[in-house]
Amino acid sequence: MAFTHLHVHTEYSLLDGAASVKKLAARAKELGMDSLAITDHGVMFGVIDFYRACLEEGIKPIIGCEVYTAARSRFDKDSEKDKFMGHLVLLAKDNGGYRNLMKIVSEGYRNGFYYKPRVDKELLREYSEGIIALSACLAGNVQHNLLNGDYLSARKEALELREIFGDENFYLELQDQGLEEEARILPDMKRLHEETGIPFVATNDVHYVMQEDAQAQDVLMCIQTASTIDEDNRMRFPNDQFYLKSEE
């Protein structure tokens, strides 16, 4: 079985993804892959175009979303207590999961919106059936706690997510985009896996199709943050490793 990218941001992660769905599907086929996920930030309005583009290339589309998780409840909107938001990748494993994913994402906008559409554990519990969850990138709550040196909180978070989604439906996400922070938490990620039995899944945080597209992504980030290319202290990606890599 070929490697499958399960953490992919398309052009529908507005001003944050520079990957067109058609080019993503075509590139996945070029690389010999037979399936590909879409996990845009907090939204699902790209899934129909993505689904069609994948089918045209003979690629199995996996529908998902990287949701923002509220610091407390999705109804809490305090500028100090609720400004931190975690990330969590959700993937639909069947039609029921797809419907539940739509409900989760819609509710994030309807009642959870505070700067961004947010979901909480109550919502995830209600609509967990048919969904596979991944612990996401460094902004995921498990990894964020490990970065802060709080292993016990990371372990508690991981166990709760496994309890919500089921033993076979929660995975610890391993990423290597060449970041020092990713390398720093690897020993604790391994310890967490060994102590809990929660399995690993390897992903790459895809935001553009080809490595040379990193410059276009940088321009996109400038537009998003009202900055210019020449500014030193602006938000930017740390390197050019956020592309649709080959299995190798």
PDB file of C-alpha atoms in Angstrom:
ATOM      1  CA  MET A   1       0.000   0.000   0.000  1.00  0.00           C
ATOM      2  CA  ALA A   2       1.310   3.446  -0.949  1.00  0.00           C
ATOM      3  CA  PHE A   3       1.842   6.233   1.556  1.00  0.00           C
ATOM      4  CA  THR A   4      -1.182   8.507   2.007  1.00  0.00           C
ATOM      5  CA  HIS A   5      -0.963  12.182   2.921  1.00  0.00           C
ATOM      6  CA  LEU A   6      -3.499  12.739   5.729  1.00  0.00           C
ATOM      7  CA  HIS A   7      -2.708  16.363   6.679  1.00  0.00           C
ATOM      8  CA  VAL A   8      -3.279  18.561   3.635  1.00  0.00           C
ATOM      9  CA  HIS A   9      -4.261  22.229   3.342  1.00  0.00           C
ATOM     10  CA  THR A  10      -5.623  23.348  -0.010  1.00  0.00           C
ATOM     11  CA  GLU A  11      -6.401  26.745  -1.507  1.00  0.00           C
ATOM     12  CA  TYR A  12      -9.562  26.639   0.620  1.00  0.00           C
ATOM     13  CA  SER A  13      -7.478  27.219   3.772  1.00  0.00           C
ATOM     14  CA  LEU A  14      -7.843  30.856   2.792  1.00  0.00           C
ATOM     15  CA  LEU A  15      -4.558  32.834   2.672  1.00  0.00           C
ATOM     16  CA  ASP A  16      -2.879  29.872   4.387  1.00  0.00           C
ATOM     17  CA  GLY A  17      -2.810  27.195   1.690  1.00  0.00           C
ATOM     18  CA  ALA A  18      -1.314  27.624  -1.784  1.00  0.00           C
ATOM     19  CA  ALA A  19      -2.207  24.170  -3.107  1.00  0.00           C
ATOM     20  CA  SER A  20      -4.928  23.915  -5.750  1.00  0.00           C
ATOM     21  CA  VAL A  21      -7.051  20.788  -5.446  1.00  0.00           C
ATOM     22  CA  LYS A  22      -6.484  19.855  -9.099  1.00  0.00           C
ATOM     23  CA  LYS A  23      -2.697  20.103  -8.801  1.00  0.00           C
ATOM     24  CA  LEU A  24      -2.721  18.174  -5.523  1.00  0.00           C
ATOM     25  CA  ALA A  25      -4.649  15.289  -7.044  1.00  0.00           C
ATOM     26  CA  ALA A  26      -2.489  15.263 -10.184  1.00  0.00           C
ATOM     27  CA  ARG A  27       0.725  15.330  -8.142  1.00  0.00           C
ATOM     28  CA  ALA A  28      -0.469  12.518  -5.869  1.00  0.00           C
ATOM     29  CA  LYS A  29      -1.068  10.398  -8.972  1.00  0.00           C
ATOM     30  CA  GLU A  30       2.406  11.287 -10.322  1.00  0.00           C
ATOM     31  CA  LEU A  31       3.912  10.105  -7.048  1.00  0.00           C
ATOM     32  CA  GLY A  32       2.135   6.741  -7.328  1.00  0.00           C
ATOM     33  CA  MET A  33      -0.284   7.391  -4.473  1.00  0.00           C
ATOM     34  CA  ASP A  34      -3.797   5.967  -4.563  1.00  0.00           C
ATOM     35  CA  SER A  35      -5.466   8.136  -1.897  1.00  0.00           C
ATOM     36  CA  LEU A  36      -5.245  11.676  -0.507  1.00  0.00           C
ATOM     37  CA  ALA A  37      -6.907  13.640   2.297  1.00  0.00           C
ATOM     38  CA  ILE A  38      -8.145  17.214   2.530  1.00  0.00           C
ATOM     39  CA  THR A  39      -7.892  18.814   5.998  1.00  0.00           C
ATOM     40  CA  ASP A  40      -8.395  22.549   5.591  1.00  0.00           C
ATOM     41  CA  HIS A  41      -8.304  24.820   8.622  1.00  0.00           C
ATOM     42  CA  GLY A  42     -11.774  24.930  10.205  1.00  0.00           C
ATOM     43  CA  VAL A  43     -13.684  24.673   6.906  1.00  0.00           C
ATOM     44  CA  MET A  44     -15.087  22.097   4.500  1.00  0.00           C
ATOM     45  CA  PHE A  45     -16.147  24.208   1.543  1.00  0.00           C
ATOM     46  CA  GLY A  46     -13.396  22.750  -0.649  1.00  0.00           C
ATOM     47  CA  VAL A  47     -14.407  19.114  -0.263  1.00  0.00           C
ATOM     48  CA  ILE A  48     -16.681  18.822  -3.337  1.00  0.00           C
ATOM     49  CA  ASP A  49     -14.058  20.285  -5.711  1.00  0.00           C
ATOM     50  CA  PHE A  50     -11.424  18.103  -4.046  1.00  0.00           C
ATOM     51  CA  TYR A  51     -13.609  14.992  -4.316  1.00  0.00           C
ATOM     52  CA  ARG A  52     -14.184  15.551  -8.026  1.00  0.00           C
ATOM     53  CA  ALA A  53     -10.517  16.355  -8.736  1.00  0.00           C
ATOM     54  CA  CYS A  54      -9.411  13.162  -6.998  1.00  0.00           C
ATOM     55  CA  LEU A  55     -11.904  10.990  -8.875  1.00  0.00           C
ATOM     56  CA  GLU A  56     -10.704  12.456 -12.189  1.00  0.00           C
ATOM     57  CA  GLU A  57      -7.179  11.267 -11.340  1.00  0.00           C
ATOM     58  CA  GLY A  58      -8.249   7.883  -9.978  1.00  0.00           C
ATOM     59  CA  ILE A  59      -7.335   8.909  -6.437  1.00  0.00           C
ATOM     60  CA  LYS A  60      -9.445   7.914  -3.418  1.00  0.00           C
ATOM     61  CA  PRO A  61     -10.505  11.167  -1.647  1.00  0.00           C
ATOM     62  CA  ILE A  62     -10.432  11.206   2.158  1.00  0.00           C
ATOM     63  CA  ILE A  63     -12.612  13.995   3.523  1.00  0.00           C
ATOM     64  CA  GLY A  64     -11.464  15.730   6.677  1.00  0.00           C
ATOM     65  CA  CYS A  65     -10.840  18.997   8.476  1.00  0.00           C
ATOM     66  CA  GLU A  66      -8.223  20.385  10.842  1.00  0.00           C
ATOM     67  CA  VAL A  67     -10.514  21.943  13.431  1.00  0.00           C
ATOM     68  CA  TYR A  68      -9.658  24.561  16.028  1.00  0.00           C
ATOM     69  CA  THR A  69     -10.283  23.408  19.595  1.00  0.00           C
ATOM     70  CA  ALA A  70     -11.498  25.845  22.251  1.00  0.00           C
ATOM     71  CA  ALA A  71      -9.405  26.371  25.378  1.00  0.00           C
ATOM     72  CA  ARG A  72     -12.556  25.778  27.458  1.00  0.00           C
ATOM     73  CA  SER A  73     -16.074  25.535  26.044  1.00  0.00           C
ATOM     74  CA  ARG A  74     -16.937  26.668  22.518  1.00  0.00           C
ATOM     75  CA  PHE A  75     -19.397  29.087  24.154  1.00  0.00           C
ATOM     76  CA  ASP A  76     -16.691  30.828  26.251  1.00  0.00           C
ATOM     77  CA  LYS A  77     -15.274  33.953  24.626  1.00  0.00           C
ATOM     78  CA  ASP A  78     -12.982  35.693  27.104  1.00  0.00           C
ATOM     79  CA  SER A  79     -10.041  37.584  25.602  1.00  0.00           C
ATOM     80  CA  GLU A  80      -7.590  36.236  28.171  1.00  0.00           C
ATOM     81  CA  LYS A  81      -8.812  32.715  28.882  1.00  0.00           C
ATOM     82  CA  ASP A  82      -9.931  31.713  25.388  1.00  0.00           C
ATOM     83  CA  LYS A  83      -7.325  33.185  23.069  1.00  0.00           C
ATOM     84  CA  PHE A  84      -5.365  29.908  22.813  1.00  0.00           C
ATOM     85  CA  MET A  85      -6.777  27.430  20.310  1.00  0.00           C
ATOM     86  CA  GLY A  86      -5.483  23.940  19.671  1.00  0.00           C
ATOM     87  CA  HIS A  87      -5.590  21.962  16.429  1.00  0.00           C
ATOM     88  CA  LEU A  88      -7.090  18.520  15.808  1.00  0.00           C
ATOM     89  CA  VAL A  89      -7.333  16.624  12.516  1.00  0.00           C
ATOM     90  CA  LEU A  90     -10.646  14.831  11.901  1.00  0.00           C
ATOM     91  CA  LEU A  91     -11.149  12.364   9.030  1.00  0.00           C
ATOM     92  CA  ALA A  92     -14.457  10.839   7.906  1.00  0.00           C
ATOM     93  CA  LYS A  93     -14.234   7.048   7.644  1.00  0.00           C
ATOM     94  CA  ASP A  94     -17.740   6.569   6.179  1.00  0.00           C
ATOM     95  CA  ASN A  95     -20.861   8.490   5.149  1.00  0.00           C
ATOM     96  CA  GLY A  96     -22.029   8.764   8.747  1.00  0.00           C
ATOM     97  CA  GLY A  97     -18.687  10.224   9.725  1.00  0.00           C
ATOM     98  CA  TYR A  98     -18.924  12.712   6.850  1.00  0.00           C
ATOM     99  CA  ARG A  99     -22.310  13.903   8.116  1.00  0.00           C
ATOM    100  CA  ASN A 100     -20.984  14.169  11.667  1.00  0.00           C
ATOM    101  CA  LEU A 101     -17.936  16.072  10.460  1.00  0.00           C
ATOM    102  CA  MET A 102     -20.206  18.584   8.712  1.00  0.00           C
ATOM    103  CA  LYS A 103     -22.181  19.016  11.941  1.00  0.00           C
ATOM    104  CA  ILE A 104     -19.004  19.582  13.980  1.00  0.00           C
ATOM    105  CA  VAL A 105     -17.591  22.145  11.551  1.00  0.00           C
ATOM    106  CA  SER A 106     -20.925  23.963  11.167  1.00  0.00           C
ATOM    107  CA  GLU A 107     -21.397  24.198  14.935  1.00  0.00           C
ATOM    108  CA  GLY A 108     -17.883  25.597  15.227  1.00  0.00           C
ATOM    109  CA  TYR A 109     -19.095  28.549  13.177  1.00  0.00           C
ATOM    110  CA  ARG A 110     -22.609  28.850  14.573  1.00  0.00           C
ATOM    111  CA  ASN A 111     -21.795  28.901  18.290  1.00  0.00           C
ATOM    112  CA  GLY A 112     -18.036  28.450  18.617  1.00  0.00           C
ATOM    113  CA  PHE A 113     -16.749  31.310  16.512  1.00  0.00           C
ATOM    114  CA  TYR A 114     -14.271  33.537  18.370  1.00  0.00           C
ATOM    115  CA  TYR A 115     -11.631  34.844  15.937  1.00  0.00           C
ATOM    116  CA  LYS A 116     -11.852  31.363  14.396  1.00  0.00           C
ATOM    117  CA  PRO A 117     -14.505  28.594  14.370  1.00  0.00           C
ATOM    118  CA  ARG A 118     -13.868  26.477  17.487  1.00  0.00           C
ATOM    119  CA  VAL A 119     -15.123  23.106  18.682  1.00  0.00           C
ATOM    120  CA  ASP A 120     -14.985  21.524  22.140  1.00  0.00           C
ATOM    121  CA  LYS A 121     -14.992  18.071  23.716  1.00  0.00           C
ATOM    122  CA  GLU A 122     -18.759  18.130  24.264  1.00  0.00           C
ATOM    123  CA  LEU A 123     -19.307  18.587  20.535  1.00  0.00           C
ATOM    124  CA  LEU A 124     -16.728  15.949  19.627  1.00  0.00           C
ATOM    125  CA  ARG A 125     -18.387  13.420  21.936  1.00  0.00           C
ATOM    126  CA  GLU A 126     -21.799  14.047  20.409  1.00  0.00           C
ATOM    127  CA  TYR A 127     -20.645  13.562  16.818  1.00  0.00           C
ATOM    128  CA  SER A 128     -17.617  11.235  17.151  1.00  0.00           C
ATOM    129  CA  GLU A 129     -19.123   8.241  15.364  1.00  0.00           C
ATOM    130  CA  GLY A 130     -17.498   7.452  12.026  1.00  0.00           C
ATOM    131  CA  ILE A 131     -14.568   9.807  12.590  1.00  0.00           C
ATOM    132  CA  ILE A 132     -10.839   9.152  12.923  1.00  0.00           C
ATOM    133  CA  ALA A 133      -8.857  11.789  14.839  1.00  0.00           C
ATOM    134  CA  LEU A 134      -5.156  12.644  14.578  1.00  0.00           C
ATOM    135  CA  SER A 135      -3.310  14.721  17.167  1.00  0.00           C
ATOM    136  CA  ALA A 136      -2.317  17.282  14.496  1.00  0.00           C
ATOM    137  CA  CYS A 137       0.830  19.416  14.326  1.00  0.00           C
ATOM    138  CA  LEU A 138       2.803  21.239  17.030  1.00  0.00           C
ATOM    139  CA  ALA A 139      -0.346  23.294  17.670  1.00  0.00           C
ATOM    140  CA  GLY A 140      -2.262  20.157  18.684  1.00  0.00           C
ATOM    141  CA  ASN A 141      -3.009  20.024  22.402  1.00  0.00           C
ATOM    142  CA  VAL A 142      -0.951  16.864  22.966  1.00  0.00           C
ATOM    143  CA  GLN A 143       2.153  18.275  21.296  1.00  0.00           C
ATOM    144  CA  HIS A 144       1.640  21.747  22.779  1.00  0.00           C
ATOM    145  CA  ASN A 145       1.699  20.297  26.287  1.00  0.00           C
ATOM    146  CA  LEU A 146       4.846  18.324  25.499  1.00  0.00           C
ATOM    147  CA  LEU A 147       6.531  21.468  24.199  1.00  0.00           C
ATOM    148  CA  ASN A 148       5.701  23.119  27.518  1.00  0.00           C
ATOM    149  CA  GLY A 149       7.241  20.214  29.427  1.00  0.00           C
ATOM    150  CA  ASP A 150       3.870  19.036  30.757  1.00  0.00           C
ATOM    151  CA  TYR A 151       3.892  15.317  29.957  1.00  0.00           C
ATOM    152  CA  LEU A 152       1.057  14.439  32.319  1.00  0.00           C
ATOM    153  CA  SER A 153      -1.332  16.913  30.667  1.00  0.00           C
ATOM    154  CA  ALA A 154      -0.333  15.615  27.237  1.00  0.00           C
ATOM    155  CA  ARG A 155      -1.014  12.047  28.365  1.00  0.00           C
ATOM    156  CA  LYS A 156      -4.380  13.019  29.856  1.00  0.00           C
ATOM    157  CA  GLU A 157      -5.372  14.778  26.615  1.00  0.00           C
ATOM    158  CA  ALA A 158      -4.359  11.807  24.479  1.00  0.00           C
ATOM    159  CA  LEU A 159      -6.264   9.329  26.644  1.00  0.00           C
ATOM    160  CA  GLU A 160      -9.385  11.510  26.603  1.00  0.00           C
ATOM    161  CA  LEU A 161      -9.288  11.796  22.816  1.00  0.00           C
ATOM    162  CA  ARG A 162      -8.922   8.027  22.521  1.00  0.00           C
ATOM    163  CA  GLU A 163     -11.894   7.597  24.851  1.00  0.00           C
ATOM    164  CA  ILE A 164     -13.970  10.017  22.739  1.00  0.00           C
ATOM    165  CA  PHE A 165     -13.205   8.490  19.338  1.00  0.00           C
ATOM    166  CA  GLY A 166     -12.520   4.868  20.297  1.00  0.00           C
ATOM    167  CA  ASP A 167      -9.441   2.667  20.559  1.00  0.00           C
ATOM    168  CA  GLU A 168      -9.029   2.256  16.813  1.00  0.00           C
ATOM    169  CA  ASN A 169      -9.829   5.839  15.868  1.00  0.00           C
ATOM    170  CA  PHE A 170      -7.217   8.075  17.506  1.00  0.00           C
ATOM    171  CA  TYR A 171      -3.594   8.403  16.407  1.00  0.00           C
ATOM    172  CA  LEU A 172      -0.538  10.341  17.568  1.00  0.00           C
ATOM    173  CA  GLU A 173       0.719  12.348  14.605  1.00  0.00           C
ATOM    174  CA  LEU A 174       4.449  12.290  13.857  1.00  0.00           C
ATOM    175  CA  GLN A 175       5.801  15.079  11.644  1.00  0.00           C
ATOM    176  CA  ASP A 176       9.291  16.001  10.478  1.00  0.00           C
ATOM    177  CA  GLN A 177       9.441  19.297   8.648  1.00  0.00           C
ATOM    178  CA  GLY A 178      12.952  19.863   9.980  1.00  0.00           C
ATOM    179  CA  LEU A 179      11.797  21.871  12.998  1.00  0.00           C
ATOM    180  CA  GLU A 180      13.743  21.819  16.258  1.00  0.00           C
ATOM    181  CA  GLU A 181      10.487  21.626  18.229  1.00  0.00           C
ATOM    182  CA  GLU A 182       9.431  18.455  16.408  1.00  0.00           C
ATOM    183  CA  ALA A 183      12.710  16.754  17.289  1.00  0.00           C
ATOM    184  CA  ARG A 184      12.511  17.942  20.894  1.00  0.00           C
ATOM    185  CA  ILE A 185       9.177  16.236  21.635  1.00  0.00           C
ATOM    186  CA  LEU A 186       9.989  12.940  19.861  1.00  0.00           C
ATOM    187  CA  PRO A 187      11.214  11.122  23.010  1.00  0.00           C
ATOM    188  CA  ASP A 188       8.023  12.052  24.867  1.00  0.00           C
ATOM    189  CA  MET A 189       5.870  11.107  21.875  1.00  0.00           C
ATOM    190  CA  LYS A 190       7.559   7.691  21.893  1.00  0.00           C
ATOM    191  CA  ARG A 191       7.024   7.394  25.663  1.00  0.00           C
ATOM    192  CA  LEU A 192       3.360   8.316  25.258  1.00  0.00           C
ATOM    193  CA  HIS A 193       2.931   5.691  22.552  1.00  0.00           C
ATOM    194  CA  GLU A 194       4.626   3.006  24.666  1.00  0.00           C
ATOM    195  CA  GLU A 195       2.657   3.796  27.825  1.00  0.00           C
ATOM    196  CA  THR A 196      -0.782   4.080  26.231  1.00  0.00           C
ATOM    197  CA  GLY A 197      -0.565   1.906  23.128  1.00  0.00           C
ATOM    198  CA  ILE A 198      -1.969   4.766  21.033  1.00  0.00           C
ATOM    199  CA  PRO A 199      -0.584   4.168  17.519  1.00  0.00           C
ATOM    200  CA  PHE A 200       1.493   6.563  15.413  1.00  0.00           C
ATOM    201  CA  VAL A 201       0.665   7.970  12.004  1.00  0.00           C
ATOM    202  CA  ALA A 202       3.262   9.811   9.891  1.00  0.00           C
ATOM    203  CA  THR A 203       2.121  13.005   8.154  1.00  0.00           C
ATOM    204  CA  ASN A 204       3.540  16.093   6.504  1.00  0.00           C
ATOM    205  CA  ASP A 205       1.871  19.466   7.058  1.00  0.00           C
ATOM    206  CA  VAL A 206       1.136  20.150   3.388  1.00  0.00           C
ATOM    207  CA  HIS A 207       0.408  23.767   2.409  1.00  0.00           C
ATOM    208  CA  TYR A 208       1.665  23.785  -1.198  1.00  0.00           C
ATOM    209  CA  VAL A 209       2.203  21.192  -3.914  1.00  0.00           C
ATOM    210  CA  MET A 210       5.846  21.498  -5.014  1.00  0.00           C
ATOM    211  CA  GLN A 211       8.867  22.504  -2.946  1.00  0.00           C
ATOM    212  CA  GLU A 212       9.489  25.495  -5.208  1.00  0.00           C
ATOM    213  CA  ASP A 213       5.997  26.790  -4.345  1.00  0.00           C
ATOM    214  CA  ALA A 214       7.299  27.871  -0.926  1.00  0.00           C
ATOM    215  CA  GLN A 215       7.862  31.403  -2.213  1.00  0.00           C
ATOM    216  CA  ALA A 216       4.238  31.723  -3.334  1.00  0.00           C
ATOM    217  CA  GLN A 217       3.173  30.493   0.108  1.00  0.00           C
ATOM    218  CA  ASP A 218       5.355  33.187   1.681  1.00  0.00           C
ATOM    219  CA  VAL A 219       3.615  35.868  -0.359  1.00  0.00           C
ATOM    220  CA  LEU A 220       0.257  34.455   0.707  1.00  0.00           C
ATOM    221  CA  MET A 221       1.279  34.749   4.366  1.00  0.00           C
ATOM    222  CA  CYS A 222       2.237  38.387   3.777  1.00  0.00           C
ATOM    223  CA  ILE A 223      -1.227  39.123   2.387  1.00  0.00           C
ATOM    224  CA  GLN A 224      -2.844  37.348   5.343  1.00  0.00           C
ATOM    225  CA  THR A 225      -0.841  39.335   7.920  1.00  0.00           C
ATOM    226  CA  ALA A 226      -0.757  42.679   6.028  1.00  0.00           C
ATOM    227  CA  SER A 227       3.028  42.479   5.861  1.00  0.00           C
ATOM    228  CA  THR A 228       5.652  42.845   3.141  1.00  0.00           C
ATOM    229  CA  ILE A 229       8.290  40.371   1.995  1.00  0.00           C
ATOM    230  CA  ASP A 230      11.051  42.683   3.232  1.00  0.00           C
ATOM    231  CA  GLU A 231       9.873  42.796   6.848  1.00  0.00           C
ATOM    232  CA  ASP A 232      12.106  40.823   9.207  1.00  0.00           C
ATOM    233  CA  ASN A 233       9.756  40.272  12.146  1.00  0.00           C
ATOM    234  CA  ARG A 234       6.739  38.900  10.334  1.00  0.00           C
ATOM    235  CA  MET A 235       4.863  35.604  10.460  1.00  0.00           C
ATOM    236  CA  ARG A 236       6.370  33.091   8.042  1.00  0.00           C
ATOM    237  CA  PHE A 237       6.940  29.399   7.491  1.00  0.00           C
ATOM    238  CA  PRO A 238      10.353  28.368   8.861  1.00  0.00           C
ATOM    239  CA  ASN A 239      11.481  26.504   5.728  1.00  0.00           C
ATOM    240  CA  ASP A 240      10.370  24.973   2.412  1.00  0.00           C
ATOM    241  CA  GLN A 241       9.361  21.536   3.731  1.00  0.00           C
ATOM    242  CA  PHE A 242       5.559  21.981   3.714  1.00  0.00           C
ATOM    243  CA  TYR A 243       4.953  20.457   0.277  1.00  0.00           C
ATOM    244  CA  LEU A 244       3.389  17.218  -1.021  1.00  0.00           C
ATOM    245  CA  LYS A 245       6.407  14.964  -0.518  1.00  0.00           C
ATOM    246  CA  SER A 246       6.985  11.593  -2.126  1.00  0.00           C
ATOM    247  CA  GLU A 247       6.745   8.419  -0.044  1.00  0.00           C
ATOM    248  CA  GLU A 248      10.528   8.257   0.033  1.00  0.00           C
TER     249      GLU A 248
END
